Coordinates of C-alpha atoms and ligand atoms in Angstrom, one line a residue:
M82 CA 0.2 0.1 -0.3
A83 CA 1.0 3.0 -0.8
Q84 CA 2.4 5.2 1.7
N85 CA 0.8 8.7 2.8
R86 CA 3.6 11.5 2.3
F87 CA 2.9 14.6 4.1
Q88 CA 3.9 18.2 2.3
T89 CA 3.6 21.8 3.6
H90 CA 0.8 23.7 2.9
H91 CA 1.0 25.7 -0.3
G92 CA 2.8 28.6 -0.1
M93 CA 4.2 27.9 3.4
K94 CA 7.5 26.6 3.8
D95 CA 10.1 25.2 6.3
I96 CA 13.0 26.8 7.7
L97 CA 15.4 24.5 7.6
P98 CA 19.2 24.0 9.0
G99 CA 21.7 25.7 7.0
E100 CA 18.9 28.7 6.3
S101 CA 18.0 28.9 10.3
E102 CA 21.0 30.4 10.8
K103 CA 20.0 33.4 8.3
W104 CA 17.2 33.9 10.3
R105 CA 19.1 33.9 14.1
Y106 CA 21.5 36.2 12.6
V107 CA 18.9 38.3 11.4
E108 CA 16.7 38.5 14.3
D109 CA 19.1 39.3 16.1
I110 CA 20.2 42.5 14.1
I111 CA 16.7 43.6 14.5
K112 CA 16.9 42.6 18.6
K113 CA 19.8 44.8 18.8
T114 CA 18.3 47.0 16.7
A115 CA 15.5 47.3 18.6
R116 CA 17.3 47.9 22.0
E117 CA 19.6 50.9 20.5
F118 CA 16.2 52.4 19.7
H119 CA 14.7 51.1 22.6
F120 CA 11.3 49.6 21.8
S121 CA 10.3 46.8 23.8
E122 CA 9.2 43.8 22.1
I123 CA 5.1 42.5 22.2
R124 CA 4.0 39.2 21.2
T125 CA 0.0 38.3 20.1
P126 CA -1.5 35.5 19.3
V127 CA -1.3 34.3 16.0
L128 CA -5.2 34.0 16.1
E129 CA -7.4 37.4 16.0
Q130 CA -11.1 37.3 15.8
T131 CA -12.0 37.8 12.6
E132 CA -13.9 41.2 13.5
L133 CA -11.0 43.2 15.1
I134 CA -8.9 42.7 11.4
A135 CA -11.8 43.7 9.3
R136 CA -12.0 46.8 11.2
G137 CA -9.0 47.2 11.3
V138 CA -6.9 47.0 7.9
G139 CA -10.6 47.5 6.3
Q140 CA -13.9 45.6 4.6
L141 CA -12.4 46.6 1.3
T142 CA -8.9 45.6 1.3
D143 CA -7.7 43.0 -0.9
I144 CA -6.4 41.3 2.7
V145 CA -9.9 41.2 4.3
S146 CA -12.3 40.5 1.4
K147 CA -10.2 37.7 -0.5
E148 CA -6.9 36.6 1.7
M149 CA -7.6 35.9 5.0
F150 CA -7.3 32.5 6.5
T151 CA -10.8 31.9 8.6
F152 CA -12.1 29.6 11.6
E153 CA -14.8 29.2 13.3
R154 CA -15.4 27.3 16.7
G155 CA -18.7 27.3 18.3
E156 CA -20.1 30.8 18.2
D157 CA -16.8 32.3 17.2
N158 CA -14.7 33.5 14.1
Y159 CA -11.2 33.7 14.0
V160 CA -8.9 34.5 11.4
L161 CA -4.9 34.0 11.2
R162 CA -3.7 37.0 11.4
P163 CA -2.5 38.6 8.3
E164 CA -0.2 41.5 9.7
C165 CA 0.5 42.4 13.2
T166 CA -1.0 46.1 13.4
A167 CA -4.3 45.5 14.5
P168 CA -3.3 43.0 17.0
V169 CA -0.8 45.3 18.7
A170 CA -3.5 48.3 18.8
R171 CA -6.1 45.2 20.1
A172 CA -3.6 44.6 23.1
F173 CA -2.5 48.4 23.7
V174 CA -6.7 49.0 24.2
E175 CA -6.5 45.5 26.0
H176 CA -4.1 46.1 28.1
H177 CA -4.4 49.7 29.2
L178 CA -1.2 49.9 27.9
D179 CA -2.1 54.4 27.7
Q180 CA -2.1 53.9 31.6
R181 CA 1.8 53.4 31.6
G182 CA 2.4 56.7 30.6
G183 CA 4.5 58.2 27.5
V184 CA 4.1 56.6 24.4
Q185 CA 4.3 53.0 23.6
K186 CA 7.8 51.7 21.4
L187 CA 6.7 47.8 20.4
F188 CA 8.3 45.9 18.0
Y189 CA 7.4 42.5 17.1
I190 CA 9.0 39.7 15.0
G191 CA 6.8 36.6 13.5
P192 CA 4.5 34.8 11.0
M193 CA 1.9 36.4 9.3
F194 CA -0.5 35.0 7.1
R195 CA -2.7 36.1 3.8
A196 CA -4.1 33.3 1.4
E197 CA -2.3 35.0 -1.8
R198 CA -1.5 33.2 -4.7
P199 CA 2.0 32.0 -3.9
Q200 CA 5.3 33.5 -6.1
K201 CA 8.2 34.8 -5.7
G202 CA 9.0 36.5 -2.5
R203 CA 5.0 36.3 -1.8
Q204 CA 3.7 33.2 0.5
R205 CA 1.0 32.6 3.0
Q206 CA 2.7 32.1 5.5
F207 CA 5.5 34.4 5.7
H208 CA 7.4 36.7 8.4
Q209 CA 7.4 40.4 9.6
F210 CA 9.6 42.4 12.0
G211 CA 8.1 45.7 12.5
A212 CA 7.2 48.6 15.4
E213 CA 4.6 50.8 16.5
L214 CA 4.9 53.9 18.1
I215 CA 1.9 54.6 19.6
G216 CA 1.0 57.7 21.6
S217 CA 2.5 60.4 19.0
S218 CA 1.1 62.9 16.6
D219 CA 4.6 64.3 16.4
P220 CA 6.6 63.8 12.7
I221 CA 9.4 62.6 15.1
A222 CA 7.5 59.4 15.5
D223 CA 7.4 58.7 12.1
V224 CA 11.2 59.5 11.6
E225 CA 11.7 57.2 14.1
I226 CA 9.9 54.6 12.9
I227 CA 11.9 55.1 9.4
R228 CA 14.9 55.5 10.9
F229 CA 14.6 52.1 12.7
M230 CA 13.7 50.5 10.0
M231 CA 16.2 51.7 7.8
R232 CA 18.9 51.2 10.3
I233 CA 18.0 47.2 10.5
Y234 CA 18.6 47.9 6.0
E235 CA 22.1 49.6 6.8
K236 CA 23.4 46.8 9.4
I237 CA 22.6 43.7 7.3
G238 CA 24.0 45.9 4.5
L239 CA 21.2 45.8 1.6
K240 CA 21.9 48.2 -1.3
N241 CA 19.3 49.3 -4.1
I242 CA 16.7 49.9 -1.6
T243 CA 15.0 53.5 -2.1
L244 CA 12.7 54.6 0.5
Q245 CA 9.2 55.9 -1.4
L246 CA 7.2 58.2 0.4
N247 CA 4.0 60.3 0.2
S248 CA 1.1 61.6 2.4
V249 CA -2.5 60.4 2.5
G250 CA -3.6 63.2 4.8
N251 CA -6.3 62.8 7.1
P252 CA -10.2 62.1 6.6
E253 CA -11.0 65.2 5.2
S254 CA -8.2 65.8 2.7
R255 CA -9.2 61.9 1.6
N256 CA -12.9 62.9 1.2
N257 CA -11.7 65.6 -0.8
Y258 CA -8.9 64.5 -3.2
R259 CA -11.6 60.7 -3.7
E260 CA -14.5 63.4 -5.1
A261 CA -11.2 64.9 -7.4
L262 CA -10.1 61.0 -8.8
Q263 CA -14.0 60.3 -9.3
N264 CA -14.8 63.5 -11.1
Y265 CA -11.5 62.5 -13.3
F266 CA -12.0 58.9 -13.1
R267 CA -15.6 59.1 -14.5
P268 CA -15.8 60.2 -18.0
H269 CA -13.0 56.9 -18.6
L270 CA -14.6 54.4 -16.6
N271 CA -15.5 52.2 -19.5
E272 CA -11.7 52.4 -20.6
L273 CA -10.1 51.1 -16.8
S274 CA -9.7 47.4 -16.2
E275 CA -12.4 45.3 -14.8
V276 CA -10.9 45.6 -11.3
S277 CA -10.1 49.7 -11.2
Q278 CA -13.9 49.8 -12.2
A279 CA -15.0 47.7 -9.4
R280 CA -12.9 50.4 -7.3
F281 CA -14.2 53.5 -8.4
E282 CA -16.9 53.1 -6.3
T283 CA -15.5 51.8 -2.5
N284 CA -12.0 52.8 -3.1
P285 CA -10.9 54.6 -6.2
M286 CA -7.0 55.7 -4.5
R287 CA -6.5 52.1 -5.1
I288 CA -7.0 52.7 -8.9
L289 CA -3.6 54.4 -8.9
D290 CA -2.1 50.3 -7.6
S291 CA -3.2 49.2 -10.3
K292 CA -1.1 46.9 -12.2
E293 CA -3.2 47.0 -15.4
D294 CA -1.8 48.2 -18.3
E295 CA -4.9 49.8 -19.7
D296 CA -5.2 51.9 -16.1
Q297 CA -1.2 53.6 -17.1
K298 CA -2.3 56.2 -19.1
W299 CA -5.2 57.3 -16.6
V300 CA -3.5 57.1 -13.6
A301 CA -0.7 59.1 -15.1
D302 CA -2.8 61.9 -15.4
A303 CA -4.6 61.7 -12.4
P304 CA -4.9 64.7 -9.6
L305 CA -2.8 63.9 -6.9
I306 CA -2.9 63.8 -3.1
T307 CA -0.8 66.4 -2.3
D308 CA -2.8 68.9 -4.3
Y309 CA -5.7 67.9 -1.5
L310 CA -3.4 67.9 1.5
S311 CA -5.4 70.0 4.5
E312 CA -2.7 72.9 5.8
E313 CA -2.6 70.4 8.9
C314 CA -1.3 67.7 6.9
Q315 CA 1.1 69.5 4.6
S316 CA 2.6 71.0 7.1
H317 CA 3.0 67.5 8.9
Y318 CA 4.0 65.8 6.1
A319 CA 7.2 69.3 5.5
E320 CA 7.9 68.4 8.7
V321 CA 8.8 64.3 8.0
K322 CA 11.0 65.4 5.1
R323 CA 12.6 68.0 6.9
L324 CA 13.7 65.5 9.3
L325 CA 14.8 62.6 7.2
N326 CA 16.8 65.3 5.0
E327 CA 18.5 66.5 8.4
L328 CA 19.3 63.0 9.3
G329 CA 20.6 62.1 5.8
I330 CA 17.8 59.8 4.7
P331 CA 17.3 59.8 1.5
Y332 CA 13.7 59.2 0.2
T333 CA 11.7 59.2 -3.4
E334 CA 8.3 61.5 -3.4
N335 CA 5.9 59.3 -4.9
P336 CA 2.5 60.7 -4.8
L337 CA 0.9 57.8 -5.9
L338 CA 2.0 55.8 -3.2
V339 CA -0.9 54.4 -1.5
R340 CA -1.1 51.2 1.3
G341 CA -2.5 48.4 0.6
L342 CA -4.4 48.8 4.6
D343 CA -7.3 51.1 5.1
Y344 CA -6.3 52.4 8.5
Y345 CA -3.9 54.8 7.2
T346 CA -3.5 58.8 7.5
R347 CA -0.9 61.3 6.9
T348 CA 2.6 59.9 6.3
A349 CA 2.6 56.0 4.2
F350 CA 5.8 54.7 3.0
E351 CA 7.5 51.7 1.4
L352 CA 10.8 50.6 0.9
T353 CA 11.6 49.2 -2.3
S354 CA 14.3 47.0 -4.3
T355 CA 15.3 46.3 -7.3
D356 CA 16.8 42.6 -6.8
L357 CA 13.0 41.9 -5.6
G358 CA 11.3 41.4 -9.2
S359 CA 7.6 42.0 -8.8
Q360 CA 7.4 41.9 -5.1
D361 CA 9.7 44.4 -4.8
A362 CA 8.6 45.7 -1.3
L363 CA 10.4 45.2 1.2
G364 CA 8.4 47.2 4.1
G365 CA 6.4 49.2 4.5
G366 CA 3.8 51.6 6.8
G367 CA 2.6 54.8 7.7
R368 CA 0.8 56.7 10.4
Y369 CA -2.9 55.2 11.5
D370 CA -4.2 57.9 14.2
L371 CA -7.8 56.9 13.9
L372 CA -6.8 53.1 14.4
I373 CA -6.5 53.1 18.2
E374 CA -10.2 54.3 18.4
E375 CA -11.4 51.9 15.8
V376 CA -10.9 48.9 17.8
G377 CA -12.4 50.5 21.1
G378 CA -9.6 52.7 22.7
K379 CA -9.3 56.0 23.2
P380 CA -8.1 58.8 20.6
T381 CA -4.6 57.8 20.2
P382 CA -2.1 58.6 17.4
A383 CA 0.4 56.3 16.1
V384 CA 2.8 55.3 13.3
G385 CA 4.3 52.1 12.5
F386 CA 6.4 50.0 10.3
A387 CA 6.5 46.2 8.7
S388 CA 8.8 44.5 6.3
G389 CA 9.1 40.7 5.0
I390 CA 11.7 39.0 6.5
E391 CA 11.3 36.5 3.3
R392 CA 11.8 39.3 0.6
L393 CA 15.1 40.8 2.8
M394 CA 16.8 37.2 2.3
I395 CA 16.3 36.9 -1.3
A396 CA 17.3 40.6 -1.4
C397 CA 20.4 39.7 0.0
E398 CA 20.9 37.0 -2.0
S399 CA 20.9 38.2 -4.9
L400 CA 23.4 40.4 -3.9
D401 CA 25.4 37.5 -2.7
I402 CA 25.7 39.2 1.2
P403 CA 26.5 37.4 3.7
L404 CA 23.8 36.6 6.7
G405 CA 25.7 35.5 9.3
E406 CA 28.2 32.2 9.7
N407 CA 27.3 28.7 9.5
D408 CA 26.9 27.3 12.8
F409 CA 30.1 24.6 12.7
P410 CA 30.6 22.8 15.6
D411 CA 34.1 23.8 17.4
V412 CA 35.0 20.5 18.4
Y413 CA 34.0 16.7 17.3
I414 CA 35.3 14.2 19.5
I415 CA 35.9 10.8 18.1
T416 CA 35.6 7.5 20.1
R417 CA 36.2 3.9 20.0
G418 CA 35.2 1.6 22.4
D419 CA 32.7 1.9 25.5
K420 CA 34.8 3.2 28.1
A421 CA 36.3 5.8 25.6
R422 CA 32.3 6.9 24.8
N423 CA 31.7 7.0 28.6
W424 CA 35.1 9.3 29.0
A425 CA 33.2 11.5 25.9
V426 CA 30.1 11.8 27.2
K427 CA 31.5 13.8 30.5
A428 CA 34.2 15.3 28.6
I429 CA 31.8 16.8 25.9
D430 CA 29.8 18.6 29.0
Q431 CA 33.2 20.1 30.1
I432 CA 34.2 21.9 26.8
R433 CA 30.6 22.9 26.8
N434 CA 30.4 24.7 29.8
T435 CA 33.0 27.0 28.8
G436 CA 30.6 28.3 26.1
I437 CA 32.2 26.2 23.2
S438 CA 30.5 24.0 20.5
A439 CA 31.0 20.2 20.7
T440 CA 29.2 17.1 19.2
M441 CA 30.3 13.7 18.9
D442 CA 28.9 10.5 17.3
Y443 CA 25.6 9.1 19.3
S444 CA 25.5 5.5 17.3
G445 CA 28.9 3.4 17.8
R446 CA 30.1 3.9 14.0
S447 CA 33.4 3.2 13.2
I448 CA 36.6 5.6 13.7
K449 CA 36.4 6.5 10.1
A450 CA 32.7 7.0 9.8
Q451 CA 33.3 9.5 12.7
M452 CA 35.9 10.8 11.0
K453 CA 34.2 11.6 7.7
D454 CA 30.9 12.9 9.7
A455 CA 33.5 15.6 11.6
N456 CA 34.7 16.7 8.0
R457 CA 30.9 16.5 7.0
Q458 CA 29.8 19.2 9.3
E459 CA 33.0 21.2 9.0
A460 CA 34.3 20.3 12.7
T461 CA 37.5 22.8 13.7
Y462 CA 38.7 20.1 15.5
A463 CA 38.5 16.9 16.7
V464 CA 39.7 14.7 19.6
I465 CA 40.4 11.6 19.0
V466 CA 40.0 8.7 22.0
G467 CA 40.7 4.9 22.5
D468 CA 41.0 2.5 25.7
S469 CA 45.5 3.2 24.7
E470 CA 44.5 7.3 24.8
L471 CA 42.9 6.5 28.2
E472 CA 45.4 5.1 29.9
T473 CA 47.9 7.3 28.8
G474 CA 45.9 10.3 29.6
L475 CA 47.0 12.4 25.9
F476 CA 44.6 12.7 23.8
T477 CA 45.0 13.6 19.9
F478 CA 44.2 16.7 19.2
R479 CA 43.4 17.6 15.8
N480 CA 43.4 20.8 13.7
M481 CA 40.6 19.5 10.8
K482 CA 41.5 22.2 8.6
E483 CA 45.1 22.4 8.6
S484 CA 44.8 17.8 9.4
E485 CA 47.3 18.9 11.9
E486 CA 47.8 16.9 15.4
E487 CA 49.8 16.3 18.3
L488 CA 48.8 14.5 21.9
L489 CA 47.7 16.8 24.9
P490 CA 46.1 15.8 28.3
F491 CA 42.7 16.8 28.1
E492 CA 43.1 20.0 30.5
K493 CA 45.8 21.3 27.8
I494 CA 43.0 20.3 25.0
L495 CA 40.4 22.4 27.1
Q496 CA 42.7 25.3 27.3
K497 CA 43.8 25.5 24.0
L498 CA 40.7 25.7 22.8
I499 CA 39.5 28.5 25.2
H500 CA 42.3 30.3 24.0
A501 CA 41.5 29.3 20.0
Ligands
LIG843 P1 1.9 45.2 4.5 O1 3.1 46.6 3.4 O2 1.2 44.9 4.3 O3 1.6 46.2 6.0 O4 3.4 44.3 4.5 C1 4.4 45.0 5.4 C2 5.7 44.2 4.6 O5 5.3 42.6 4.7 C3 5.5 43.9 2.8 O6 6.4 44.9 2.7 C4 6.1 42.8 2.9 O7 7.6 42.6 2.9 C5 5.8 41.7 3.5 N1 4.6 40.7 3.3 C6 3.8 41.2 2.6 N2 2.5 40.3 2.3 C7 3.4 39.4 2.2 C8 3.4 37.9 1.4 N3 2.4 37.7 1.2 N4 4.6 36.8 1.3 C9 5.8 37.7 1.8 N5 5.8 38.5 2.5 C10 4.8 39.7 2.4 C11 1.9 45.8 6.8 O8 1.3 44.7 7.0 C12 1.3 47.2 8.0 N6 1.0 46.3 9.5 C13 2.5 47.6 8.5 C14 2.5 48.8 9.2 C15 2.9 48.4 10.4 N7 1.9 49.5 9.4 C16 1.6 50.5 10.3 N8 2.2 49.4 11.4

């Protein structure tokens, strides 16, 4: 009878040894940078109430209308979180984080889920790192978020990236703009793509985001949001740009930048890379001054970003940027006979207690097979022990790279390893 073979779900991937070291390296940089910027980690469950995401992200967005993994259990309706801003807003309100005083600076790393059509750089389970700064409407907060995001990419050494910047205004600016867009597109409605026609009434700003060829010539001459911003929104945007200039963070203004989530107000940004192919957004974010109230809290301004880790990995790979070192063992203990194996179990403990990584054979293989295994695992050193070594107290200490050996007491070997 044919055996069942199980596989990961379409668009979801296992992160295997060889790759997981790179993930850890990237995660360490994120955590270290968060420490430098004084952002504290928040971990929220992967399941949230569907209603929270629908209200937070927006009923009419692609994410909510087409891409949610939802579950029913009893009366409750859950969704695998497609992003983390609405969950963080929920946690902020639920735990009264405002009562801790001052602004809340939070960061997260974790899996998100969107039932999109998988392709390079687009998965159904993917990972984001992101940050949310809650409780300030000051442009300094917007720039702090952008600085934090950019600093991580700088540390990793990613090149060919562009920060695209826009302001999508407050609801009033946006209503005026929406009307102007509808007036502009109305005479050409029949010439627009089907997707854009559907967006005309519900969300005309998303027409600007269209990838369809037939829309491009109309989009090119469409009115720009920047001409419809209220005075406050204009001066907020001007201050964000001034501060970015001050910090020497390059950006490109893109008045057509509309994000795929509905909660944004004022600042919106996206970090794109030319090394990613069609899914070119490494990360994105912006200000969302109305979301906290939308999910049941007091009016609280906030700004944040999130970036895809898989896309970061793809960009690094195409630029040959190394992501940390492989986790080779420092020492492999090669044993001959039961007594030697017994000795090794204790010796390996002593080695590890000094912070050195060590491994050994776990299945009584021949010396030759163990040597081969030590080479395969790229161990830096091998310690070879059998009955005669145990009698004399002198063990073979082999430098695997140089193929050099010496006979030494265990204490001496330990000293050499510590000072290597
Ligand atoms: P987003 O633009 O939907 O924003 O996602 C941020 C990043 O997550 C994208 O730029 C991309 O790198 C990655 N990403 C999104 N979908 C996928 C996918 N299917 N496969 C692989 N990577 C993907 C947000 O999620 C907002 N919560 C950002 C934010 C935080 N705004 C304010 N605070």
